Amino acid sequence: MTDQALSSSESLARDRRLQQGIDNYGVGSWEMNLATRDLVWSATTRRLFGIAPDTPIDFDGFLLLVDPEDRDRVAQAVQRSIDSGENIDIMFRVTDKGQPGHWLRGRGGLVKEAGTAGYLCGIILDVDQQKVLEQELRLQQNQLRSILDTVPDAMILIDGRGIMRFFSSAAERMFGLTEKEAIGQNISVLMPRPDATRHDNYITRYNSTGERHIIGIGRIVTGQRKDGTTFPIHLSIGEMESGGERYFTGFIRDLTEYQQTQARLHELQAELVHVSRLTAMGEMASALAHELNQPLSAISNYMKGSRRLLAGSQDPNVSKIENAMERASEQALRAGQIIRRLRDFVARGESEKRVESLAKLVEEAGALGLTGAREQGVLLRFNLDTLSDLVLVDRVQIQQVLVNLFRNALEAMANSEKKELVVSNARVADHMIEVSVADTGGGFHEDVRSNLFQTFFTTKETGMGVGLSISRSIIEAHGGRMWAETNPWGGATFRFTLPAAAQEDLADAT
């Protein structure tokens, strides 16, 4: 054998080994003769396409194996490579006898040989697993995007230079910027001065020193919308590294509504305190009037009797004494008239009644009267019937009643093992709605029940004894009644009735 024949034999053997190695790694090879458009496929390529080893194949037969949705795209890519010489790199699906198609990736290029039309040669890869991973990753990304689109808090991702890389839908709504407008800008555009001018210095200092100031610790700061208006926000910042670069994630909550709610609660609390004081003063005035009216009448009667006794006296000062007694008697009668007018004024209990939602009244009163209840381990249950919700009441006065009952219940359960407060409502006879507030506190003895609603009666060491008395007066002024019961399981239940809103009341409210 000549050296040339030996060299050619070694070259063929080397080519076979190379082909076998490539096939063993799942990489197929292919070649298309541009003159005949016949294809030469390796064993792996035939296996990937499901073609028997001895079956001839040409370009048209190959296209029939490609999924119809990808067929035109593959044919165009091949033709561009033939016309312009550009390389082929395309993914497509292959149909498999009615089974779900699998994904392949074809790569190749034009090879010119003298005296021939040339060849397209390349490799074929199975990328089915890659496509599955891509679809799963895309699904996870879509799920994450869906979550970020629905949560009310905004999320913004910035790099180590403060440039925004991600801007959630909530951030778009909150700041008035679109994602396209925000991405690539410095985060300082969302801050008012002087915070905006300081922010880059904060990042630079942290990158150089690693000293944390707000990372991992939420704080309240001020944000700035696209139109220049500012608003309060709660900002929490997290940190991560990817590809050797540091990123910061900001979670932002708009506190505008929260602060407005707090301001409204403070106003409501101030209003309740004001009305409570006025009502307490009226209740005390009524009680004092009742107690003072009798001694004033007695004083007047004693004065009249003393004048009759002086009628037979010879004392030269009798006329002066009689005149002084007359004046004292007149002043006692005048004081009695003033007190009677005061009692009449208090008894009228004039108030402005409107159609109100009982659930709303309980919610607002709970925000004031049940502060700290959950921290004390109290289980709150509001079992409110929506069909018995609308009542005709003075909102502030009924909230005053509810706040008083809520606070009494919390105090009664302070030392109880079981702490549960239940508020419920139900329609009763005569177009009335009954409200009940039940607790699991110490309750009260039967001999105390008759005195619970008396003015100045209290079971508390520091109580004034006017809260329940005032509450009953308010309920009775609304045409209802109020009473208390001892629970069989322990604790007490206070009940009161309110007038349900009639149809004509609903018409007036609309």
Short mmCIF file of C-alpha atoms in Angstrom, two decimals:
data_model
loop_
_atom_site.label_atom_id
_atom_site.label_comp_id
_atom_site.label_asym_id
_atom_site.label_seq_id
_atom_site.Cartn_x
_atom_site.Cartn_y
_atom_site.Cartn_z
CA MET A 1 0.00 0.00 0.00
CA THR A 2 1.38 3.40 -0.98
CA ASP A 3 1.90 6.26 1.47
CA GLN A 4 -0.84 8.21 -0.28
CA ALA A 5 -3.30 5.29 0.02
CA LEU A 6 -2.34 4.85 3.69
CA SER A 7 -2.88 8.55 4.36
CA SER A 8 -6.27 8.44 2.67
CA SER A 9 -7.26 5.37 4.70
CA GLU A 10 -6.23 7.04 7.97
CA SER A 11 -8.17 10.16 7.02
CA LEU A 12 -11.32 8.12 6.36
CA ALA A 13 -10.89 6.30 9.66
CA ARG A 14 -10.42 9.58 11.45
CA ASP A 15 -13.55 10.96 9.82
CA ARG A 16 -15.51 7.88 10.87
CA ARG A 17 -14.28 8.20 14.46
CA LEU A 18 -15.20 11.89 14.48
CA GLN A 19 -18.64 11.13 13.08
CA GLN A 20 -19.17 8.35 15.62
CA GLY A 21 -18.14 10.63 18.47
CA ILE A 22 -20.49 13.33 17.30
CA ASP A 23 -23.35 10.83 16.96
CA ASN A 24 -22.67 9.43 20.41
CA TYR A 25 -23.19 12.90 21.85
CA GLY A 26 -26.58 13.21 20.14
CA VAL A 27 -25.40 15.64 17.46
CA GLY A 28 -26.51 14.75 13.92
CA SER A 29 -24.85 15.93 10.73
CA TRP A 30 -26.39 16.68 7.36
CA GLU A 31 -25.40 17.67 3.85
CA MET A 32 -27.48 18.85 0.89
CA ASN A 33 -26.23 18.73 -2.69
CA LEU A 34 -27.45 21.99 -4.21
CA ALA A 35 -27.44 20.49 -7.69
CA THR A 36 -29.69 17.52 -6.91
CA ARG A 37 -31.19 18.79 -3.61
CA ASP A 38 -30.54 15.31 -2.22
CA LEU A 39 -29.73 15.03 1.48
CA VAL A 40 -27.15 12.89 3.25
CA TRP A 41 -27.98 12.38 6.92
CA SER A 42 -26.02 10.76 9.70
CA ALA A 43 -27.56 7.99 11.80
CA THR A 44 -28.36 10.44 14.59
CA THR A 45 -30.04 12.87 12.19
CA ARG A 46 -32.20 10.06 10.79
CA ARG A 47 -33.13 9.01 14.34
CA LEU A 48 -34.11 12.57 15.28
CA PHE A 49 -36.37 12.81 12.23
CA GLY A 50 -37.67 9.22 12.54
CA ILE A 51 -36.31 8.10 9.13
CA ALA A 52 -35.07 4.56 8.51
CA PRO A 53 -31.34 4.16 7.66
CA ASP A 54 -31.94 2.96 4.09
CA THR A 55 -34.67 5.44 3.16
CA PRO A 56 -33.55 8.06 0.61
CA ILE A 57 -34.36 11.68 1.51
CA ASP A 58 -34.32 14.95 -0.39
CA PHE A 59 -35.10 18.55 0.55
CA ASP A 60 -38.79 18.32 -0.33
CA GLY A 61 -39.11 15.15 1.76
CA PHE A 62 -37.37 16.92 4.62
CA LEU A 63 -39.87 19.81 4.53
CA LEU A 64 -42.75 17.36 4.80
CA LEU A 65 -41.29 16.21 8.13
CA VAL A 66 -41.32 19.78 9.49
CA ASP A 67 -44.39 20.99 11.38
CA PRO A 68 -46.66 22.89 8.92
CA GLU A 69 -46.53 26.01 11.09
CA ASP A 70 -42.71 26.13 10.79
CA ARG A 71 -42.32 24.84 7.22
CA ASP A 72 -42.28 28.18 5.35
CA ARG A 73 -39.90 29.71 7.87
CA VAL A 74 -37.40 26.84 7.46
CA ALA A 75 -37.60 26.93 3.63
CA GLN A 76 -36.97 30.69 3.60
CA ALA A 77 -33.95 30.34 5.92
CA VAL A 78 -32.41 27.69 3.65
CA GLN A 79 -33.02 29.77 0.52
CA ARG A 80 -31.43 32.87 2.13
CA SER A 81 -28.33 30.82 2.91
CA ILE A 82 -28.14 29.58 -0.70
CA ASP A 83 -28.64 33.07 -2.15
CA SER A 84 -26.50 35.16 0.20
CA GLY A 85 -24.19 32.65 1.83
CA GLU A 86 -25.33 33.55 5.35
CA ASN A 87 -25.27 30.84 7.97
CA ILE A 88 -28.37 28.93 9.04
CA ASP A 89 -29.44 28.83 12.70
CA ILE A 90 -33.10 28.02 13.16
CA MET A 91 -35.37 26.12 15.58
CA PHE A 92 -38.38 24.17 14.32
CA ARG A 93 -40.73 21.40 15.29
CA VAL A 94 -40.85 17.94 13.69
CA THR A 95 -44.10 16.00 13.42
CA ASP A 96 -44.02 12.40 14.56
CA LYS A 97 -46.96 10.32 13.32
CA GLY A 98 -49.66 12.23 15.12
CA GLN A 99 -47.67 12.53 18.34
CA PRO A 100 -46.79 15.91 19.85
CA GLY A 101 -43.90 17.35 17.85
CA HIS A 102 -40.44 17.80 19.31
CA TRP A 103 -38.05 20.68 18.78
CA LEU A 104 -34.83 20.53 16.73
CA ARG A 105 -32.19 23.14 16.02
CA GLY A 106 -30.47 23.20 12.63
CA ARG A 107 -27.18 25.01 12.05
CA GLY A 108 -25.08 25.09 8.93
CA GLY A 109 -23.56 27.03 6.08
CA LEU A 110 -22.69 27.09 2.40
CA VAL A 111 -19.63 25.09 1.20
CA LYS A 112 -18.30 25.83 -2.30
CA GLU A 113 -16.33 23.26 -4.34
CA ALA A 114 -14.88 23.87 -7.76
CA GLY A 115 -16.86 22.31 -10.54
CA THR A 116 -19.97 21.81 -8.40
CA ALA A 117 -23.08 23.81 -7.48
CA GLY A 118 -21.93 23.59 -3.88
CA TYR A 119 -23.27 22.07 -0.70
CA LEU A 120 -25.15 23.11 2.45
CA CYS A 121 -23.62 21.32 5.40
CA GLY A 122 -24.32 21.46 9.08
CA ILE A 123 -25.47 19.80 12.28
CA ILE A 124 -28.82 19.09 13.90
CA LEU A 125 -29.49 19.19 17.67
CA ASP A 126 -32.35 17.97 19.84
CA VAL A 127 -33.50 21.06 21.83
CA ASP A 128 -36.76 19.63 23.14
CA GLN A 129 -35.60 19.82 26.78
CA GLN A 130 -34.32 23.34 26.23
CA LYS A 131 -37.71 24.39 24.87
CA VAL A 132 -39.48 22.81 27.84
CA LEU A 133 -37.21 24.73 30.21
CA GLU A 134 -37.79 27.93 28.25
CA GLN A 135 -41.55 27.44 28.43
CA GLU A 136 -41.39 26.74 32.17
CA LEU A 137 -39.21 29.80 32.68
CA ARG A 138 -41.60 31.89 30.58
CA LEU A 139 -44.53 30.54 32.60
CA GLN A 140 -42.81 31.40 35.86
CA GLN A 141 -41.99 34.87 34.56
CA ASN A 142 -45.62 35.38 33.50
CA GLN A 143 -46.82 34.14 36.88
CA LEU A 144 -44.44 36.49 38.67
CA ARG A 145 -45.54 39.35 36.43
CA SER A 146 -49.19 38.51 37.17
CA ILE A 147 -48.51 38.56 40.91
CA LEU A 148 -46.64 41.85 40.67
CA ASP A 149 -49.45 43.31 38.55
CA THR A 150 -52.07 42.50 41.19
CA VAL A 151 -50.31 43.37 44.46
CA PRO A 152 -50.98 46.97 45.57
CA ASP A 153 -47.35 47.54 46.56
CA ALA A 154 -44.97 48.75 43.88
CA MET A 155 -41.67 46.98 43.15
CA ILE A 156 -38.67 48.65 41.54
CA LEU A 157 -35.30 47.03 40.77
CA ILE A 158 -32.19 49.20 40.39
CA ASP A 159 -28.56 48.36 39.69
CA GLY A 160 -25.53 49.47 41.64
CA ARG A 161 -25.54 52.85 39.87
CA GLY A 162 -29.17 53.61 40.76
CA ILE A 163 -30.52 52.90 37.26
CA MET A 164 -33.98 51.34 37.17
CA ARG A 165 -34.07 47.87 35.58
CA PHE A 166 -37.59 46.76 36.53
CA PHE A 167 -40.73 48.83 37.10
CA SER A 168 -43.91 46.97 38.11
CA SER A 169 -47.46 47.83 37.04
CA ALA A 170 -48.24 49.04 40.55
CA ALA A 171 -45.26 51.39 40.28
CA GLU A 172 -46.67 52.71 37.00
CA ARG A 173 -49.99 53.50 38.68
CA MET A 174 -48.33 54.94 41.75
CA PHE A 175 -45.81 57.26 40.10
CA GLY A 176 -47.58 57.99 36.78
CA LEU A 177 -44.65 56.70 34.69
CA THR A 178 -44.83 53.87 32.19
CA GLU A 179 -42.33 51.03 32.41
CA LYS A 180 -40.77 52.20 29.14
CA GLU A 181 -40.31 55.72 30.54
CA ALA A 182 -38.83 54.49 33.82
CA ILE A 183 -36.40 51.79 32.66
CA GLY A 184 -32.94 53.27 32.16
CA GLN A 185 -33.56 56.35 34.30
CA ASN A 186 -32.00 57.02 37.68
CA ILE A 187 -34.25 56.20 40.64
CA SER A 188 -33.79 59.79 41.86
CA VAL A 189 -36.47 60.95 39.36
CA LEU A 190 -39.00 59.45 41.80
CA MET A 191 -37.72 61.55 44.71
CA PRO A 192 -38.24 65.21 45.59
CA ARG A 193 -35.37 67.47 46.47
CA PRO A 194 -33.16 67.27 48.49
CA ASP A 195 -33.51 63.45 48.62
CA ALA A 196 -32.91 63.16 44.86
CA THR A 197 -29.53 64.90 45.02
CA ARG A 198 -28.40 62.81 48.01
CA HIS A 199 -29.39 59.38 46.68
CA ASP A 200 -26.38 58.76 44.43
CA ASN A 201 -24.10 59.62 47.33
CA TYR A 202 -25.91 57.02 49.48
CA ILE A 203 -25.32 54.28 46.88
CA THR A 204 -21.68 55.28 46.36
CA ARG A 205 -21.03 55.26 50.10
CA TYR A 206 -22.69 51.86 50.53
CA ASN A 207 -20.75 50.33 47.61
CA SER A 208 -17.49 51.54 49.11
CA THR A 209 -18.13 50.92 52.82
CA GLY A 210 -20.89 48.26 52.93
CA GLU A 211 -22.46 50.23 55.78
CA ARG A 212 -26.24 49.73 55.78
CA HIS A 213 -28.64 52.52 56.68
CA ILE A 214 -32.06 51.51 55.36
CA ILE A 215 -31.47 48.13 53.65
CA GLY A 216 -33.65 45.56 55.40
CA ILE A 217 -35.29 48.25 57.53
CA GLY A 218 -38.56 49.84 56.40
CA ARG A 219 -38.93 53.58 56.71
CA ILE A 220 -41.40 56.30 55.75
CA VAL A 221 -40.13 58.69 53.05
CA THR A 222 -41.59 60.95 50.37
CA GLY A 223 -42.13 59.95 46.75
CA GLN A 224 -42.64 62.19 43.71
CA ARG A 225 -45.01 61.49 40.83
CA LYS A 226 -44.40 62.32 37.20
CA ASP A 227 -46.48 65.51 37.55
CA GLY A 228 -44.27 66.72 40.41
CA THR A 229 -46.74 66.09 43.25
CA THR A 230 -45.38 64.35 46.34
CA PHE A 231 -46.93 61.73 48.59
CA PRO A 232 -45.90 59.66 51.65
CA ILE A 233 -44.61 56.12 51.06
CA HIS A 234 -43.30 53.24 53.15
CA LEU A 235 -40.07 51.94 51.58
CA SER A 236 -38.41 48.58 52.22
CA ILE A 237 -35.17 47.71 50.38
CA GLY A 238 -33.60 44.32 49.68
CA GLU A 239 -30.24 43.48 48.16
CA MET A 240 -29.03 40.79 45.74
CA GLU A 241 -26.06 39.99 43.49
CA SER A 242 -26.23 38.58 39.96
CA GLY A 243 -23.36 38.15 37.53
CA GLY A 244 -21.03 39.90 39.92
CA GLU A 245 -23.20 43.05 39.96
CA ARG A 246 -25.16 44.35 42.92
CA TYR A 247 -28.89 45.08 42.63
CA PHE A 248 -31.40 46.64 45.02
CA THR A 249 -35.12 45.87 45.16
CA GLY A 250 -37.49 48.44 46.58
CA PHE A 251 -40.98 47.57 47.83
CA ILE A 252 -43.13 50.69 48.06
CA ARG A 253 -46.52 51.24 49.70
CA ASP A 254 -48.54 54.41 49.15
CA LEU A 255 -49.48 55.79 52.59
CA THR A 256 -51.79 58.53 51.30
CA GLU A 257 -54.99 56.61 52.00
CA TYR A 258 -53.59 55.30 55.31
CA GLN A 259 -52.78 58.80 56.53
CA GLN A 260 -56.16 60.06 55.39
CA THR A 261 -57.80 57.21 57.30
CA GLN A 262 -55.76 58.02 60.38
CA ALA A 263 -56.73 61.68 60.11
CA ARG A 264 -60.38 60.68 59.73
CA LEU A 265 -60.12 58.41 62.79
CA HIS A 266 -58.59 61.23 64.80
CA GLU A 267 -61.39 63.55 63.72
CA LEU A 268 -63.97 60.90 64.57
CA GLN A 269 -62.33 60.28 67.93
CA ALA A 270 -62.27 64.00 68.71
CA GLU A 271 -65.92 64.27 67.68
CA LEU A 272 -66.88 61.33 69.87
CA VAL A 273 -64.95 62.74 72.83
CA HIS A 274 -66.67 66.10 72.37
CA VAL A 275 -70.14 64.58 72.16
CA SER A 276 -69.36 62.24 75.04
CA ARG A 277 -68.38 65.15 77.23
CA LEU A 278 -71.46 67.11 76.30
CA THR A 279 -73.68 64.10 76.93
CA ALA A 280 -71.96 63.40 80.24
CA MET A 281 -72.42 67.00 81.29
CA GLY A 282 -76.08 66.82 80.31
CA GLU A 283 -76.56 63.57 82.21
CA MET A 284 -74.86 64.98 85.29
CA ALA A 285 -76.85 68.21 85.00
CA SER A 286 -80.07 66.22 84.77
CA ALA A 287 -79.12 64.16 87.81
CA LEU A 288 -78.07 67.25 89.78
CA ALA A 289 -81.25 69.03 88.78
CA HIS A 290 -83.28 66.13 90.08
CA GLU A 291 -81.39 66.08 93.37
CA LEU A 292 -81.27 69.88 93.89
CA ASN A 293 -84.85 70.63 92.97
CA GLN A 294 -86.23 69.09 96.16
CA PRO A 295 -83.95 70.95 98.64
CA LEU A 296 -84.59 74.20 96.79
CA SER A 297 -88.33 73.66 97.16
CA ALA A 298 -87.80 72.89 100.85
CA ILE A 299 -85.79 76.10 101.27
CA SER A 300 -88.62 78.09 99.73
CA ASN A 301 -91.15 76.46 102.03
CA TYR A 302 -88.99 77.11 105.10
CA MET A 303 -88.73 80.77 104.12
CA LYS A 304 -92.48 81.08 103.83
CA GLY A 305 -92.96 79.39 107.21
CA SER A 306 -90.41 81.67 108.85
CA ARG A 307 -92.23 84.71 107.53
CA ARG A 308 -95.45 83.52 109.13
CA LEU A 309 -93.65 83.04 112.46
CA LEU A 310 -92.32 86.59 112.30
CA ALA A 311 -95.76 88.03 111.72
CA GLY A 312 -96.41 88.44 115.51
CA SER A 313 -92.94 89.63 116.46
CA GLN A 314 -92.40 93.13 117.94
CA ASP A 315 -88.79 93.31 116.87
CA PRO A 316 -88.08 96.64 115.11
CA ASN A 317 -86.14 94.77 112.38
CA VAL A 318 -89.05 92.53 111.44
CA SER A 319 -89.72 94.37 108.20
CA LYS A 320 -86.10 94.05 107.15
CA ILE A 321 -86.02 90.34 108.03
CA GLU A 322 -89.26 89.73 106.15
CA ASN A 323 -87.89 91.56 103.12
CA ALA A 324 -84.67 89.48 103.17
CA MET A 325 -86.64 86.25 103.49
CA GLU A 326 -88.89 87.31 100.64
CA ARG A 327 -85.88 87.89 98.44
CA ALA A 328 -84.30 84.55 99.47
CA SER A 329 -87.54 82.72 98.70
CA GLU A 330 -87.72 84.38 95.27
CA GLN A 331 -84.13 83.35 94.48
CA ALA A 332 -84.81 79.74 95.54
CA LEU A 333 -87.86 79.63 93.25
CA ARG A 334 -85.80 81.20 90.46
CA ALA A 335 -83.06 78.57 90.89
CA GLY A 336 -85.69 75.83 90.71
CA GLN A 337 -87.06 77.28 87.46
CA ILE A 338 -83.56 77.41 85.95
CA ILE A 339 -82.97 73.76 86.85
CA ARG A 340 -86.36 72.73 85.43
CA ARG A 341 -85.55 74.45 82.15
CA LEU A 342 -82.15 72.73 82.12
CA ARG A 343 -83.81 69.35 82.64
CA ASP A 344 -86.29 70.07 79.85
CA PHE A 345 -83.46 71.01 77.50
CA VAL A 346 -81.48 67.84 78.31
CA ALA A 347 -84.57 65.62 78.15
CA ARG A 348 -85.39 66.75 74.61
CA GLY A 349 -82.23 64.98 73.37
CA GLU A 350 -82.38 66.67 69.99
CA SER A 351 -80.16 65.00 67.38
CA GLU A 352 -79.82 64.65 63.62
CA LYS A 353 -80.90 61.18 62.54
CA ARG A 354 -79.98 59.76 59.14
CA VAL A 355 -79.93 56.39 57.39
CA GLU A 356 -76.65 54.71 58.36
CA SER A 357 -75.02 51.33 57.74
CA LEU A 358 -74.79 49.41 61.01
CA ALA A 359 -71.75 47.51 59.71
CA LYS A 360 -69.99 50.81 59.00
CA LEU A 361 -70.86 52.14 62.46
CA VAL A 362 -69.43 49.00 64.08
CA GLU A 363 -66.29 49.17 61.92
CA GLU A 364 -65.55 52.81 62.76
CA ALA A 365 -66.40 52.36 66.44
CA GLY A 366 -64.19 49.26 66.53
CA ALA A 367 -61.26 51.25 65.17
CA LEU A 368 -61.56 53.50 68.22
CA GLY A 369 -62.87 51.25 70.97
CA LEU A 370 -60.97 48.03 70.12
CA THR A 371 -57.49 49.46 69.74
CA GLY A 372 -54.99 46.91 71.02
CA ALA A 373 -57.58 44.11 71.24
CA ARG A 374 -55.65 41.67 69.02
CA GLU A 375 -52.42 42.40 70.88
CA GLN A 376 -54.22 41.43 74.09
CA GLY A 377 -55.24 38.12 72.51
CA VAL A 378 -58.90 39.03 72.06
CA LEU A 379 -60.72 37.16 69.29
CA LEU A 380 -63.07 39.54 67.47
CA ARG A 381 -66.08 38.19 65.59
CA PHE A 382 -68.53 40.48 63.79
CA ASN A 383 -71.56 38.39 62.82
CA LEU A 384 -73.52 41.10 61.05
CA ASP A 385 -76.58 40.33 58.93
CA THR A 386 -76.48 42.44 55.76
CA LEU A 387 -80.28 42.23 55.49
CA SER A 388 -80.59 44.06 58.83
CA ASP A 389 -77.96 46.69 58.21
CA LEU A 390 -79.66 50.06 57.60
CA VAL A 391 -80.84 52.02 60.66
CA LEU A 392 -82.17 55.54 61.25
CA VAL A 393 -79.83 57.01 63.87
CA ASP A 394 -77.51 59.80 64.89
CA ARG A 395 -74.18 58.34 63.74
CA VAL A 396 -71.94 59.91 66.38
CA GLN A 397 -74.24 59.06 69.28
CA ILE A 398 -74.56 55.37 68.32
CA GLN A 399 -70.82 55.13 67.79
CA GLN A 400 -70.44 56.60 71.26
CA VAL A 401 -72.62 53.78 72.64
CA LEU A 402 -70.61 51.12 70.76
CA VAL A 403 -67.24 52.53 71.81
CA ASN A 404 -68.35 52.54 75.44
CA LEU A 405 -69.54 48.91 75.25
CA PHE A 406 -66.36 47.81 73.44
CA ARG A 407 -64.08 49.41 76.03
CA ASN A 408 -66.10 47.97 78.90
CA ALA A 409 -65.84 44.50 77.31
CA LEU A 410 -62.05 44.75 76.90
CA GLU A 411 -61.65 45.82 80.53
CA ALA A 412 -63.93 43.00 81.68
CA MET A 413 -61.83 40.41 79.80
CA ALA A 414 -58.43 41.75 80.90
CA ASN A 415 -57.82 38.83 83.29
CA SER A 416 -59.90 36.16 81.54
CA GLU A 417 -58.34 33.01 80.10
CA LYS A 418 -60.77 33.02 77.18
CA LYS A 419 -61.08 36.38 75.45
CA GLU A 420 -63.74 36.61 72.78
CA LEU A 421 -65.92 39.54 71.73
CA VAL A 422 -68.89 38.92 69.45
CA VAL A 423 -70.99 41.65 67.83
CA SER A 424 -74.15 40.61 66.02
CA ASN A 425 -77.45 42.03 64.83
CA ALA A 426 -80.92 40.74 64.03
CA ARG A 427 -84.28 42.16 63.03
CA VAL A 428 -86.90 42.01 65.78
CA ALA A 429 -90.53 43.06 66.08
CA ASP A 430 -91.92 46.56 65.48
CA HIS A 431 -89.41 47.36 62.71
CA MET A 432 -86.48 47.41 65.09
CA ILE A 433 -82.97 45.98 64.78
CA GLU A 434 -81.34 44.47 67.83
CA VAL A 435 -77.58 44.81 68.35
CA SER A 436 -75.73 42.61 70.85
CA VAL A 437 -72.20 42.91 72.24
CA ALA A 438 -71.14 39.72 74.07
CA ASP A 439 -67.89 39.15 75.95
CA THR A 440 -66.29 36.37 77.98
CA GLY A 441 -65.29 38.51 80.94
CA GLY A 442 -66.27 38.18 84.58
CA GLY A 443 -69.90 39.17 84.00
CA PHE A 444 -71.91 40.68 86.88
CA HIS A 445 -74.01 39.48 89.79
CA GLU A 446 -77.80 39.51 89.53
CA ASP A 447 -78.08 42.05 92.36
CA VAL A 448 -75.96 44.47 90.28
CA ARG A 449 -78.04 44.24 87.10
CA SER A 450 -80.81 46.53 88.36
CA ASN A 451 -78.28 49.30 89.08
CA LEU A 452 -76.09 48.99 85.96
CA PHE A 453 -77.73 51.88 84.12
CA GLN A 454 -78.16 54.21 87.09
CA THR A 455 -76.23 57.46 87.01
CA PHE A 456 -73.04 57.44 89.10
CA PHE A 457 -73.25 53.67 89.70
CA THR A 458 -70.07 51.83 88.76
CA THR A 459 -68.24 48.59 89.49
CA LYS A 460 -64.88 50.10 88.47
CA GLU A 461 -62.45 51.55 90.98
CA THR A 462 -61.89 54.68 88.86
CA GLY A 463 -65.21 54.77 86.99
CA MET A 464 -67.62 57.72 87.08
CA GLY A 465 -70.72 55.65 86.53
CA VAL A 466 -72.14 57.71 83.65
CA GLY A 467 -71.15 55.64 80.56
CA LEU A 468 -73.99 53.11 80.63
CA SER A 469 -76.45 55.71 81.86
CA ILE A 470 -75.58 57.96 78.94
CA SER A 471 -75.74 55.01 76.53
CA ARG A 472 -79.23 54.04 77.67
CA SER A 473 -80.39 57.67 77.39
CA ILE A 474 -79.11 57.81 73.81
CA ILE A 475 -80.82 54.53 72.87
CA GLU A 476 -84.11 55.60 74.47
CA ALA A 477 -83.90 58.94 72.64
CA HIS A 478 -83.79 56.88 69.43
CA GLY A 479 -86.96 55.04 70.42
CA GLY A 480 -85.18 51.85 71.45
CA ARG A 481 -84.29 50.17 74.72
CA MET A 482 -81.10 48.82 76.29
CA TRP A 483 -80.53 45.96 78.73
CA ALA A 484 -77.89 43.49 79.91
CA GLU A 485 -77.77 39.73 80.42
CA THR A 486 -75.40 37.27 82.06
CA ASN A 487 -74.09 34.63 79.64
CA PRO A 488 -74.46 30.95 80.60
CA TRP A 489 -70.86 30.34 79.45
CA GLY A 490 -69.56 33.34 81.37
CA GLY A 491 -69.31 37.03 80.66
CA ALA A 492 -72.07 39.46 79.79
CA THR A 493 -74.12 40.51 76.79
CA PHE A 494 -75.39 44.05 76.33
CA ARG A 495 -78.28 44.47 73.91
CA PHE A 496 -80.00 47.51 72.46
CA THR A 497 -82.52 48.15 69.73
CA LEU A 498 -82.54 50.77 66.99
CA PRO A 499 -85.20 51.73 64.45
CA ALA A 500 -84.75 50.09 61.07
CA ALA A 501 -84.67 52.51 58.13
CA ALA A 502 -88.08 52.65 56.43
CA GLN A 503 -88.57 52.91 52.68
CA GLU A 504 -89.32 56.63 52.86
CA ASP A 505 -86.08 57.12 54.83
CA LEU A 506 -84.17 55.30 52.11
CA ALA A 507 -85.81 57.51 49.47
CA ASP A 508 -84.76 60.64 51.37
CA ALA A 509 -81.20 59.35 51.64
CA THR A 510 -80.81 58.84 47.88
#
